[in-house]
mmCIF file of C-alpha atoms and ligand atoms in Angstrom:
data_model
loop_
_atom_site.group_PDB
_atom_site.id
_atom_site.type_symbol
_atom_site.label_atom_id
_atom_site.label_comp_id
_atom_site.label_asym_id
_atom_site.label_seq_id
_atom_site.Cartn_x
_atom_site.Cartn_y
_atom_site.Cartn_z
ATOM 1 C CA MET A 213 0.000 0.000 0.000
ATOM 2 C CA GLN A 214 2.707 2.390 1.033
ATOM 3 C CA GLU A 215 4.447 1.626 -2.196
ATOM 4 C CA SER A 216 1.380 2.391 -4.309
ATOM 5 C CA ILE A 217 1.049 5.715 -2.531
ATOM 6 C CA ALA A 218 4.659 6.633 -3.234
ATOM 7 C CA GLN A 219 4.297 5.612 -6.864
ATOM 8 C CA LEU A 220 1.146 7.636 -7.306
ATOM 9 C CA LYS A 221 2.791 10.640 -5.640
ATOM 10 C CA ALA A 222 5.635 10.495 -8.143
ATOM 11 C CA GLU A 223 3.154 10.150 -10.962
ATOM 12 C CA ILE A 224 1.150 13.165 -9.825
ATOM 13 C CA GLU A 225 4.234 15.290 -9.436
ATOM 14 C CA ALA A 226 5.351 14.369 -12.933
ATOM 15 C CA PHE A 227 1.941 15.016 -14.527
ATOM 16 C CA GLU A 228 2.242 17.951 -16.857
ATOM 17 C CA ILE A 229 -0.781 20.211 -16.948
ATOM 18 C CA SER A 230 -0.213 22.315 -20.036
ATOM 19 C CA SER A 231 -3.736 23.014 -21.222
ATOM 20 C CA LYS A 232 -7.321 23.175 -20.077
ATOM 21 C CA GLU A 233 -7.816 19.744 -21.596
ATOM 22 C CA SER A 234 -4.967 18.198 -19.612
ATOM 23 C CA LEU A 235 -6.259 19.932 -16.475
ATOM 24 C CA GLU A 236 -9.577 18.185 -16.974
ATOM 25 C CA ALA A 237 -7.878 14.848 -17.690
ATOM 26 C CA TYR A 238 -5.907 15.286 -14.448
ATOM 27 C CA ARG A 239 -9.053 15.993 -12.484
ATOM 28 C CA LEU A 240 -10.870 12.975 -13.904
ATOM 29 C CA LYS A 241 -7.954 10.681 -13.153
ATOM 30 C CA TYR A 242 -7.087 11.753 -9.612
ATOM 31 C CA LEU A 243 -9.744 13.898 -8.021
ATOM 32 C CA VAL A 244 -13.187 12.538 -8.814
ATOM 33 C CA ARG A 245 -15.089 10.184 -6.555
ATOM 34 C CA ARG A 246 -14.101 7.163 -8.632
ATOM 35 C CA GLY A 247 -10.540 8.390 -9.216
ATOM 36 C CA VAL A 248 -7.360 6.565 -8.295
ATOM 37 C CA ILE A 249 -6.904 8.357 -4.957
ATOM 38 C CA ALA A 250 -10.459 7.651 -3.872
ATOM 39 C CA GLU A 251 -9.829 4.034 -4.794
ATOM 40 C CA LEU A 252 -6.865 3.893 -2.404
ATOM 41 C CA PHE A 253 -9.036 5.358 0.351
ATOM 42 C CA ASP A 254 -11.427 2.468 -0.239
ATOM 43 C CA GLN A 255 -8.621 -0.030 0.177
ATOM 44 C CA ILE A 256 -7.820 1.313 3.666
ATOM 45 C CA LYS A 257 -10.327 -1.181 5.027
ATOM 46 C CA SER A 258 -8.019 -4.031 4.275
ATOM 47 C CA VAL A 259 -4.979 -2.436 5.897
ATOM 48 C CA PRO A 260 -3.879 -4.009 9.231
ATOM 49 C CA LYS A 261 -5.177 -2.004 12.129
ATOM 50 C CA ASP A 262 -1.837 -0.765 13.456
ATOM 51 C CA GLU A 263 -0.823 0.609 10.061
ATOM 52 C CA LYS A 264 -4.047 2.418 9.465
ATOM 53 C CA PRO A 265 -3.085 5.801 11.035
ATOM 54 C CA LYS A 266 0.150 5.969 9.102
ATOM 55 C CA ILE A 267 -1.397 4.944 5.787
ATOM 56 C CA GLY A 268 -4.306 7.299 6.416
ATOM 57 C CA LYS A 269 -1.920 10.179 6.987
ATOM 58 C CA LEU A 270 0.043 9.387 3.825
ATOM 59 C CA LEU A 271 -3.148 9.155 1.792
ATOM 60 C CA ASN A 272 -4.397 12.483 3.119
ATOM 61 C CA GLU A 273 -1.110 14.108 2.206
ATOM 62 C CA LEU A 274 -1.334 12.627 -1.262
ATOM 63 C CA LYS A 275 -4.846 13.925 -1.673
ATOM 64 C CA GLN A 276 -3.829 17.415 -0.531
ATOM 65 C CA LEU A 277 -0.883 17.393 -2.894
ATOM 66 C CA ALA A 278 -3.099 16.392 -5.809
ATOM 67 C CA GLU A 279 -5.675 19.046 -4.963
ATOM 68 C CA ALA A 280 -3.082 21.765 -4.470
ATOM 69 C CA LYS A 281 -1.544 21.011 -7.855
ATOM 70 C CA PHE A 282 -4.976 21.171 -9.452
ATOM 71 C CA GLU A 283 -5.820 24.530 -7.859
ATOM 72 C CA THR A 284 -2.522 26.103 -8.869
ATOM 73 C CA ALA A 285 -2.934 25.030 -12.480
ATOM 74 C CA LYS A 286 -6.552 26.149 -12.548
ATOM 75 C CA THR A 287 -5.755 29.667 -11.318
ATOM 76 C CA ARG A 288 -2.971 29.870 -13.849
ATOM 77 C CA PHE A 289 -5.435 29.241 -16.691
ATOM 78 C CA GLU A 290 -8.010 31.632 -15.274
ATOM 79 C CA GLN A 291 -5.445 34.381 -15.079
ATOM 80 C CA SER A 292 -4.374 33.862 -18.655
ATOM 81 C CA VAL A 293 -7.976 34.333 -19.754
ATOM 82 C CA GLU A 294 -8.202 37.570 -17.819
ATOM 83 C CA SER A 295 -5.095 38.961 -19.431
ATOM 84 C CA ALA A 296 -6.533 38.446 -22.927
ATOM 85 C CA PRO A 297 -7.251 41.790 -24.688
ATOM 86 C CA GLU A 298 -10.283 43.387 -23.154
ATOM 87 C CA ILE A 299 -13.256 44.231 -25.323
ATOM 88 C CA ASP A 300 -14.629 47.665 -24.610
ATOM 89 C CA LEU A 301 -18.345 47.309 -25.247
ATOM 90 C CA THR A 302 -18.889 51.055 -24.955
ATOM 91 C CA LEU A 303 -16.827 51.819 -28.056
ATOM 92 C CA PRO A 304 -18.894 52.866 -31.099
ATOM 93 C CA GLY A 305 -19.279 50.114 -33.677
ATOM 94 C CA ARG A 306 -17.336 50.032 -36.916
ATOM 95 C CA ARG A 307 -19.231 51.777 -39.704
ATOM 96 C CA PHE A 308 -19.687 49.996 -42.992
ATOM 97 C CA PHE A 309 -19.636 52.178 -46.080
ATOM 98 C CA LEU A 310 -22.304 51.163 -48.539
ATOM 99 C CA GLY A 311 -22.062 52.376 -52.097
ATOM 100 C CA SER A 312 -24.906 54.498 -53.395
ATOM 101 C CA GLU A 313 -26.177 55.542 -56.758
ATOM 102 C CA HIS A 314 -24.328 58.490 -58.262
ATOM 103 C CA PRO A 315 -26.610 61.558 -58.556
ATOM 104 C CA VAL A 316 -26.117 61.591 -62.349
ATOM 105 C CA GLN A 317 -27.289 57.968 -62.566
ATOM 106 C CA LYS A 318 -30.220 58.794 -60.279
ATOM 107 C CA VAL A 319 -31.331 61.616 -62.536
ATOM 108 C CA LEU A 320 -30.806 59.481 -65.645
ATOM 109 C CA GLY A 321 -32.912 56.740 -64.027
ATOM 110 C CA ASP A 322 -35.735 59.222 -63.393
ATOM 111 C CA MET A 323 -35.533 60.520 -66.967
ATOM 112 C CA LYS A 324 -35.739 56.991 -68.337
ATOM 113 C CA ARG A 325 -38.744 56.128 -66.174
ATOM 114 C CA ILE A 326 -40.584 59.226 -67.355
ATOM 115 C CA PHE A 327 -39.907 58.643 -71.065
ATOM 116 C CA PHE A 328 -40.490 54.866 -70.907
ATOM 117 C CA ALA A 329 -43.928 55.626 -69.471
ATOM 118 C CA MET A 330 -44.578 57.814 -72.543
ATOM 119 C CA GLY A 331 -43.728 54.936 -74.879
ATOM 120 C CA PHE A 332 -40.058 55.628 -75.645
ATOM 121 C CA SER A 333 -37.501 52.798 -75.819
ATOM 122 C CA GLU A 334 -33.779 53.015 -75.211
ATOM 123 C CA ALA A 335 -31.027 52.834 -77.847
ATOM 124 C CA THR A 336 -27.274 53.269 -77.466
ATOM 125 C CA GLY A 337 -24.296 53.827 -79.735
ATOM 126 C CA PRO A 338 -20.489 53.829 -79.462
ATOM 127 C CA GLU A 339 -18.525 56.628 -77.810
ATOM 128 C CA ILE A 340 -15.860 56.298 -80.504
ATOM 129 C CA GLU A 341 -17.850 57.369 -83.532
ATOM 130 C CA LEU A 342 -17.450 57.955 -87.242
ATOM 131 C CA ASP A 343 -17.075 61.603 -88.157
ATOM 132 C CA ASP A 344 -19.672 60.795 -90.800
ATOM 133 C CA TYR A 345 -22.307 59.987 -88.145
ATOM 134 C CA ASN A 346 -21.213 62.582 -85.606
ATOM 135 C CA PHE A 347 -21.260 65.404 -88.200
ATOM 136 C CA THR A 348 -21.798 64.742 -91.907
ATOM 137 C CA LYS A 349 -25.053 62.770 -91.855
ATOM 138 C CA LEU A 350 -26.357 65.230 -89.258
ATOM 139 C CA ASN A 351 -26.119 67.907 -91.932
ATOM 140 C CA PHE A 352 -23.035 69.677 -90.608
ATOM 141 C CA PRO A 353 -21.278 71.410 -93.515
ATOM 142 C CA ASP A 354 -17.667 70.330 -94.052
ATOM 143 C CA ASP A 355 -16.359 73.617 -92.735
ATOM 144 C CA HIS A 356 -18.620 73.789 -89.660
ATOM 145 C CA PRO A 357 -16.703 75.200 -86.671
ATOM 146 C CA ALA A 358 -17.853 72.373 -84.363
ATOM 147 C CA ARG A 359 -15.545 70.015 -86.279
ATOM 148 C CA ASP A 360 -12.650 72.170 -85.270
ATOM 149 C CA MET A 361 -9.820 70.613 -83.269
ATOM 150 C CA GLN A 362 -10.789 72.955 -80.474
ATOM 151 C CA ASP A 363 -14.106 71.231 -79.828
ATOM 152 C CA THR A 364 -13.599 67.693 -81.018
ATOM 153 C CA PHE A 365 -11.240 64.974 -79.845
ATOM 154 C CA PHE A 366 -10.116 63.234 -83.029
ATOM 155 C CA ILE A 367 -9.131 59.557 -82.891
ATOM 156 C CA ARG A 368 -8.179 59.375 -86.573
ATOM 157 C CA LYS A 369 -8.040 62.233 -89.033
ATOM 158 C CA GLY A 370 -7.171 62.920 -92.629
ATOM 159 C CA ASP A 371 -7.560 59.550 -94.375
ATOM 160 C CA GLY A 372 -11.145 60.186 -95.474
ATOM 161 C CA GLU A 373 -12.627 58.003 -92.657
ATOM 162 C CA ASP A 374 -12.210 60.331 -89.713
ATOM 163 C CA VAL A 375 -13.045 58.907 -86.290
ATOM 164 C CA VAL A 376 -13.898 61.049 -83.257
ATOM 165 C CA LEU A 377 -14.948 60.787 -79.641
ATOM 166 C CA ARG A 378 -18.588 61.675 -80.166
ATOM 167 C CA THR A 379 -19.291 65.276 -79.228
ATOM 168 C CA HIS A 380 -23.004 64.630 -78.656
ATOM 169 C CA THR A 381 -25.475 61.719 -78.599
ATOM 170 C CA SER A 382 -27.101 62.856 -81.871
ATOM 171 C CA PRO A 383 -25.148 60.294 -84.002
ATOM 172 C CA VAL A 384 -27.193 57.583 -82.256
ATOM 173 C CA GLN A 385 -30.183 59.078 -84.093
ATOM 174 C CA ILE A 386 -28.395 58.306 -87.383
ATOM 175 C CA ARG A 387 -27.598 54.737 -86.309
ATOM 176 C CA ALA A 388 -31.213 54.192 -85.225
ATOM 177 C CA MET A 389 -32.699 55.587 -88.439
ATOM 178 C CA LEU A 390 -30.285 53.604 -90.620
ATOM 179 C CA ALA A 391 -31.233 50.422 -88.760
ATOM 180 C CA GLN A 392 -35.002 50.789 -88.322
ATOM 181 C CA LYS A 393 -37.941 52.040 -90.305
ATOM 182 C CA PRO A 394 -40.332 54.578 -88.730
ATOM 183 C CA PRO A 395 -42.200 54.789 -86.441
ATOM 184 C CA LEU A 396 -39.258 55.351 -84.094
ATOM 185 C CA ARG A 397 -39.619 56.598 -80.550
ATOM 186 C CA LEU A 398 -36.280 56.470 -78.772
ATOM 187 C CA ILE A 399 -34.236 57.931 -75.954
ATOM 188 C CA MET A 400 -30.476 57.601 -76.329
ATOM 189 C CA PRO A 401 -28.424 58.309 -73.205
ATOM 190 C CA GLY A 402 -24.638 58.215 -72.976
ATOM 191 C CA LYS A 403 -21.275 59.872 -72.489
ATOM 192 C CA VAL A 404 -20.034 62.585 -74.823
ATOM 193 C CA TYR A 405 -16.655 64.332 -75.101
ATOM 194 C CA ARG A 406 -15.609 67.873 -75.864
ATOM 195 C CA ASN A 407 -12.253 69.515 -75.958
ATOM 196 C CA GLU A 408 -13.277 72.318 -73.618
ATOM 197 C CA ALA A 409 -11.678 74.078 -70.678
ATOM 198 C CA VAL A 410 -12.958 72.552 -67.448
ATOM 199 C CA SER A 411 -14.856 75.053 -65.306
ATOM 200 C CA ALA A 412 -17.724 75.255 -62.817
ATOM 201 C CA ARG A 413 -20.121 74.932 -65.757
ATOM 202 C CA SER A 414 -18.413 72.545 -68.169
ATOM 203 C CA LEU A 415 -16.451 69.310 -68.210
ATOM 204 C CA CYS A 416 -14.743 67.648 -71.159
ATOM 205 C CA VAL A 417 -16.743 64.470 -70.589
ATOM 206 C CA PHE A 418 -20.401 64.500 -69.621
ATOM 207 C CA HIS A 419 -23.709 62.742 -70.319
ATOM 208 C CA GLN A 420 -26.522 63.596 -72.667
ATOM 209 C CA LEU A 421 -29.948 62.164 -73.208
ATOM 210 C CA GLU A 422 -31.051 62.323 -76.809
ATOM 211 C CA GLY A 423 -34.667 61.904 -77.866
ATOM 212 C CA LEU A 424 -36.093 61.086 -81.272
ATOM 213 C CA TYR A 425 -39.595 60.530 -82.563
ATOM 214 C CA VAL A 426 -40.171 59.879 -86.278
ATOM 215 C CA ASP A 427 -43.549 58.980 -87.739
ATOM 216 C CA ARG A 428 -46.175 60.307 -90.122
ATOM 217 C CA GLY A 429 -47.513 63.720 -89.116
ATOM 218 C CA VAL A 430 -45.228 64.457 -86.151
ATOM 219 C CA SER A 431 -45.354 68.180 -85.339
ATOM 220 C CA PHE A 432 -43.664 70.758 -83.151
ATOM 221 C CA ALA A 433 -46.775 70.672 -80.941
ATOM 222 C CA ASP A 434 -46.006 67.014 -80.170
ATOM 223 C CA LEU A 435 -42.488 68.009 -79.182
ATOM 224 C CA LYS A 436 -43.730 70.761 -76.868
ATOM 225 C CA ALA A 437 -46.292 68.518 -75.194
ATOM 226 C CA THR A 438 -43.714 65.794 -74.615
ATOM 227 C CA LEU A 439 -41.164 68.190 -73.116
ATOM 228 C CA TYR A 440 -43.764 69.928 -70.915
ATOM 229 C CA SER A 441 -44.943 66.634 -69.548
ATOM 230 C CA PHE A 442 -41.357 65.550 -68.917
ATOM 231 C CA ALA A 443 -40.369 68.819 -67.192
ATOM 232 C CA LYS A 444 -43.330 68.763 -64.840
ATOM 233 C CA GLN A 445 -42.624 65.192 -63.773
ATOM 234 C CA MET A 446 -38.898 65.793 -63.465
ATOM 235 C CA PHE A 447 -38.729 69.225 -61.833
ATOM 236 C CA GLY A 448 -42.186 69.652 -60.296
ATOM 237 C CA GLY A 449 -45.659 70.744 -61.365
ATOM 238 C CA ASP A 450 -44.972 74.480 -60.980
ATOM 239 C CA VAL A 451 -42.190 74.555 -63.522
ATOM 240 C CA ARG A 452 -42.630 76.634 -66.679
ATOM 241 C CA LEU A 453 -40.837 76.248 -70.013
ATOM 242 C CA ARG A 454 -39.642 78.803 -72.530
ATOM 243 C CA PHE A 455 -38.816 77.937 -76.142
ATOM 244 C CA ARG A 456 -36.253 80.249 -77.748
ATOM 245 C CA PRO A 457 -35.584 80.068 -81.508
ATOM 246 C CA SER A 458 -32.116 78.690 -82.136
ATOM 247 C CA PHE A 459 -30.022 76.909 -84.724
ATOM 248 C CA PHE A 460 -28.737 73.346 -85.077
ATOM 249 C CA PRO A 461 -27.661 71.900 -88.452
ATOM 250 C CA PHE A 462 -29.761 68.763 -87.904
ATOM 251 C CA THR A 463 -33.082 70.409 -86.990
ATOM 252 C CA GLU A 464 -35.326 72.962 -88.653
ATOM 253 C CA PRO A 465 -36.884 74.797 -86.971
ATOM 254 C CA SER A 466 -34.695 74.572 -83.852
ATOM 255 C CA ALA A 467 -35.181 75.814 -80.326
ATOM 256 C CA GLU A 468 -33.434 76.008 -77.010
ATOM 257 C CA VAL A 469 -35.581 75.353 -73.977
ATOM 258 C CA ASP A 470 -35.287 77.080 -70.607
ATOM 259 C CA ILE A 471 -37.050 76.166 -67.363
ATOM 260 C CA THR A 472 -37.887 78.505 -64.509
ATOM 261 C CA CYS A 473 -34.969 78.787 -62.096
ATOM 262 C CA TYR A 474 -35.041 76.175 -59.311
ATOM 263 C CA LEU A 475 -33.762 78.664 -56.775
ATOM 264 C CA CYS A 476 -35.948 81.749 -57.253
ATOM 265 C CA GLY A 477 -38.843 80.163 -59.143
ATOM 266 C CA GLY A 478 -38.511 82.771 -61.917
ATOM 267 C CA LYS A 479 -38.096 85.996 -59.923
ATOM 268 C CA GLY A 480 -34.426 86.383 -60.792
ATOM 269 C CA CYS A 481 -31.418 85.523 -58.651
ATOM 270 C CA ARG A 482 -27.683 84.814 -58.626
ATOM 271 C CA VAL A 483 -28.056 81.291 -60.088
ATOM 272 C CA CYS A 484 -30.096 82.371 -63.134
ATOM 273 C CA LYS A 485 -28.163 85.641 -63.461
ATOM 274 C CA GLN A 486 -31.351 87.615 -62.675
ATOM 275 C CA SER A 487 -33.147 86.230 -65.738
ATOM 276 C CA GLY A 488 -35.409 83.744 -63.918
ATOM 277 C CA TRP A 489 -34.606 81.097 -66.555
ATOM 278 C CA LEU A 490 -32.121 78.235 -66.923
ATOM 279 C CA GLU A 491 -31.331 76.500 -70.180
ATOM 280 C CA ILE A 492 -31.897 72.732 -70.164
ATOM 281 C CA LEU A 493 -31.928 71.431 -73.728
ATOM 282 C CA GLY A 494 -31.792 71.921 -77.475
ATOM 283 C CA CYS A 495 -34.486 70.548 -79.765
ATOM 284 C CA GLY A 496 -36.252 70.879 -83.070
ATOM 285 C CA MET A 497 -37.869 69.150 -86.041
ATOM 286 C CA VAL A 498 -35.513 66.657 -87.696
ATOM 287 C CA HIS A 499 -34.029 68.336 -90.794
ATOM 288 C CA PRO A 500 -35.264 66.806 -94.109
ATOM 289 C CA ASN A 501 -31.614 66.303 -95.137
ATOM 290 C CA VAL A 502 -31.019 64.160 -92.054
ATOM 291 C CA LEU A 503 -34.046 61.984 -92.806
ATOM 292 C CA ARG A 504 -32.890 61.672 -96.410
ATOM 293 C CA ASN A 505 -29.332 60.771 -95.312
ATOM 294 C CA CYS A 506 -30.862 57.826 -93.457
ATOM 295 C CA GLY A 507 -33.099 56.651 -96.289
ATOM 296 C CA ILE A 508 -36.333 58.094 -94.851
ATOM 297 C CA ASP A 509 -38.576 60.079 -97.193
ATOM 298 C CA PRO A 510 -39.177 63.551 -95.653
ATOM 299 C CA ASP A 511 -42.341 63.950 -97.726
ATOM 300 C CA GLU A 512 -43.846 60.957 -95.962
ATOM 301 C CA PHE A 513 -42.315 61.201 -92.488
ATOM 302 C CA SER A 514 -41.434 63.939 -90.040
ATOM 303 C CA GLY A 515 -39.832 63.848 -86.638
ATOM 304 C CA TYR A 516 -38.710 65.792 -83.614
ATOM 305 C CA ALA A 517 -35.535 65.442 -81.598
ATOM 306 C CA TRP A 518 -33.930 66.880 -78.509
ATOM 307 C CA GLY A 519 -30.677 66.612 -76.629
ATOM 308 C CA MET A 520 -30.116 67.510 -73.010
ATOM 309 C CA GLY A 521 -27.215 67.474 -70.605
ATOM 310 C CA ILE A 522 -27.765 65.106 -67.699
ATOM 311 C CA GLU A 523 -25.168 66.778 -65.452
ATOM 312 C CA ARG A 524 -26.891 70.068 -66.140
ATOM 313 C CA ALA A 525 -30.245 68.646 -65.053
ATOM 314 C CA THR A 526 -28.580 67.150 -61.968
ATOM 315 C CA LEU A 527 -27.174 70.537 -60.925
ATOM 316 C CA LEU A 528 -30.591 72.105 -61.451
ATOM 317 C CA ARG A 529 -32.440 69.485 -59.559
ATOM 318 C CA TYR A 530 -30.207 69.354 -56.484
ATOM 319 C CA GLY A 531 -28.992 72.941 -56.514
ATOM 320 C CA ILE A 532 -25.329 71.938 -56.873
ATOM 321 C CA ALA A 533 -23.136 74.943 -57.592
ATOM 322 C CA ASP A 534 -20.206 73.392 -59.464
ATOM 323 C CA ILE A 535 -20.349 70.641 -62.088
ATOM 324 C CA ARG A 536 -16.874 69.413 -61.089
ATOM 325 C CA TYR A 537 -18.243 68.076 -57.778
ATOM 326 C CA LEU A 538 -19.974 65.380 -59.815
ATOM 327 C CA LEU A 539 -16.657 63.944 -61.023
ATOM 328 C CA GLU A 540 -14.471 64.338 -57.971
ATOM 329 C CA ASN A 541 -15.717 61.185 -56.226
ATOM 330 C CA ASP A 542 -15.602 62.856 -52.831
ATOM 331 C CA VAL A 543 -17.671 60.606 -50.562
ATOM 332 C CA ARG A 544 -18.719 63.574 -48.433
ATOM 333 C CA MET A 545 -20.550 64.817 -51.513
ATOM 334 C CA LEU A 546 -21.789 61.429 -52.772
ATOM 335 C CA GLU A 547 -23.069 60.365 -49.335
ATOM 336 C CA GLN A 548 -25.673 63.087 -49.528
ATOM 337 C CA PHE A 549 -27.460 61.158 -52.258
ATOM 338 C CA GLU A 550 -27.743 57.781 -50.454
HETATM 339 N N1 LIG B 118 -26.652 67.752 -80.107
HETATM 340 C C1 LIG B 118 -26.901 69.052 -79.519
HETATM 341 C C2 LIG B 118 -25.749 69.414 -78.606
HETATM 342 O O1 LIG B 118 -24.969 68.613 -78.282
HETATM 343 C C3 LIG B 118 -28.170 69.038 -78.713
HETATM 344 C C4 LIG B 118 -29.362 68.857 -79.571
HETATM 345 C C5 LIG B 118 -30.039 69.956 -80.072
HETATM 346 C C6 LIG B 118 -29.828 67.598 -79.874
HETATM 347 C C7 LIG B 118 -31.155 69.814 -80.857
HETATM 348 C C8 LIG B 118 -30.956 67.412 -80.662
HETATM 349 C C9 LIG B 118 -31.614 68.552 -81.143
HETATM 350 O O2 LIG B 118 -31.429 66.223 -80.962
HETATM 351 O O3 LIG B 118 -32.712 68.387 -81.908
HETATM 352 O O4 LIG B 118 -25.678 70.538 -78.198
#
């Protein structure tokens, strides 16, 4: 018996408690009611009477040793948990940045919804465009100043098949009319490029939304009604429009359209330069030459068209002072449109 106790003592002293798992294994082996030490206590019955006090004392010492070792190891593990990095639950949570629609895309989305509801469909064309579609078929004379290097970014020039970055979305009209027979009722949004000095009012890349309706008996009155309906839905029921005679090579007659200033409602202020009006688009009746260039007989069909700047409309709608804010990608600006 004495020998078993000594052996067990050596075993306990040698037992390495290096983890919570080994601590538990230690406990199950030595300290539980059916453990090896408890077993020895049971055997005390069979020990001769005169040896009982001595064996009892040794067993008690063994038990205390085993328990003391357990307690020391246990506190060691508890302390190591406490020294783990503390979580401060009062700290504000980490903020996740969600992307949001760019204001220009928002405005474009609204424009599309309004025109789709009026029966228009969407068409698109390439940003790298034939000079022929960007200018010639739109009835620009060969010496028109808009072809000048100052306004147009040329991709290829001088070999008879000039290629440009389109300066407006109007060439998509040509592509549509070459591809489809009337009736045509299309909106054509997209990016356009101009070799212009960047300022608070102009960028060298921006978006336009082109409109085209070609059918039998289309009149300027149809154009006005369509644009009025659009403007009221887009900018509010109180808005008024003003058609000013103008000139574009691809329309005749042509007009520029102003809406009442968003800031002063037409009274005159800093934004509208005291006029009460802000220009939003150019429009007109499709020039007979343009129809002819696309194989459409101008004696049978007529059409109207318009082109408007989407950035421009975005500035008007949200009262943004500088067009460059729209391209700077400053989240402090973009966040306001979440
Ligand atoms: N393409 C013209 C521009 O970029 C805008 C325009 C005016 C488009 C009259 C049209 C139109 O379709 O009929 O300034």
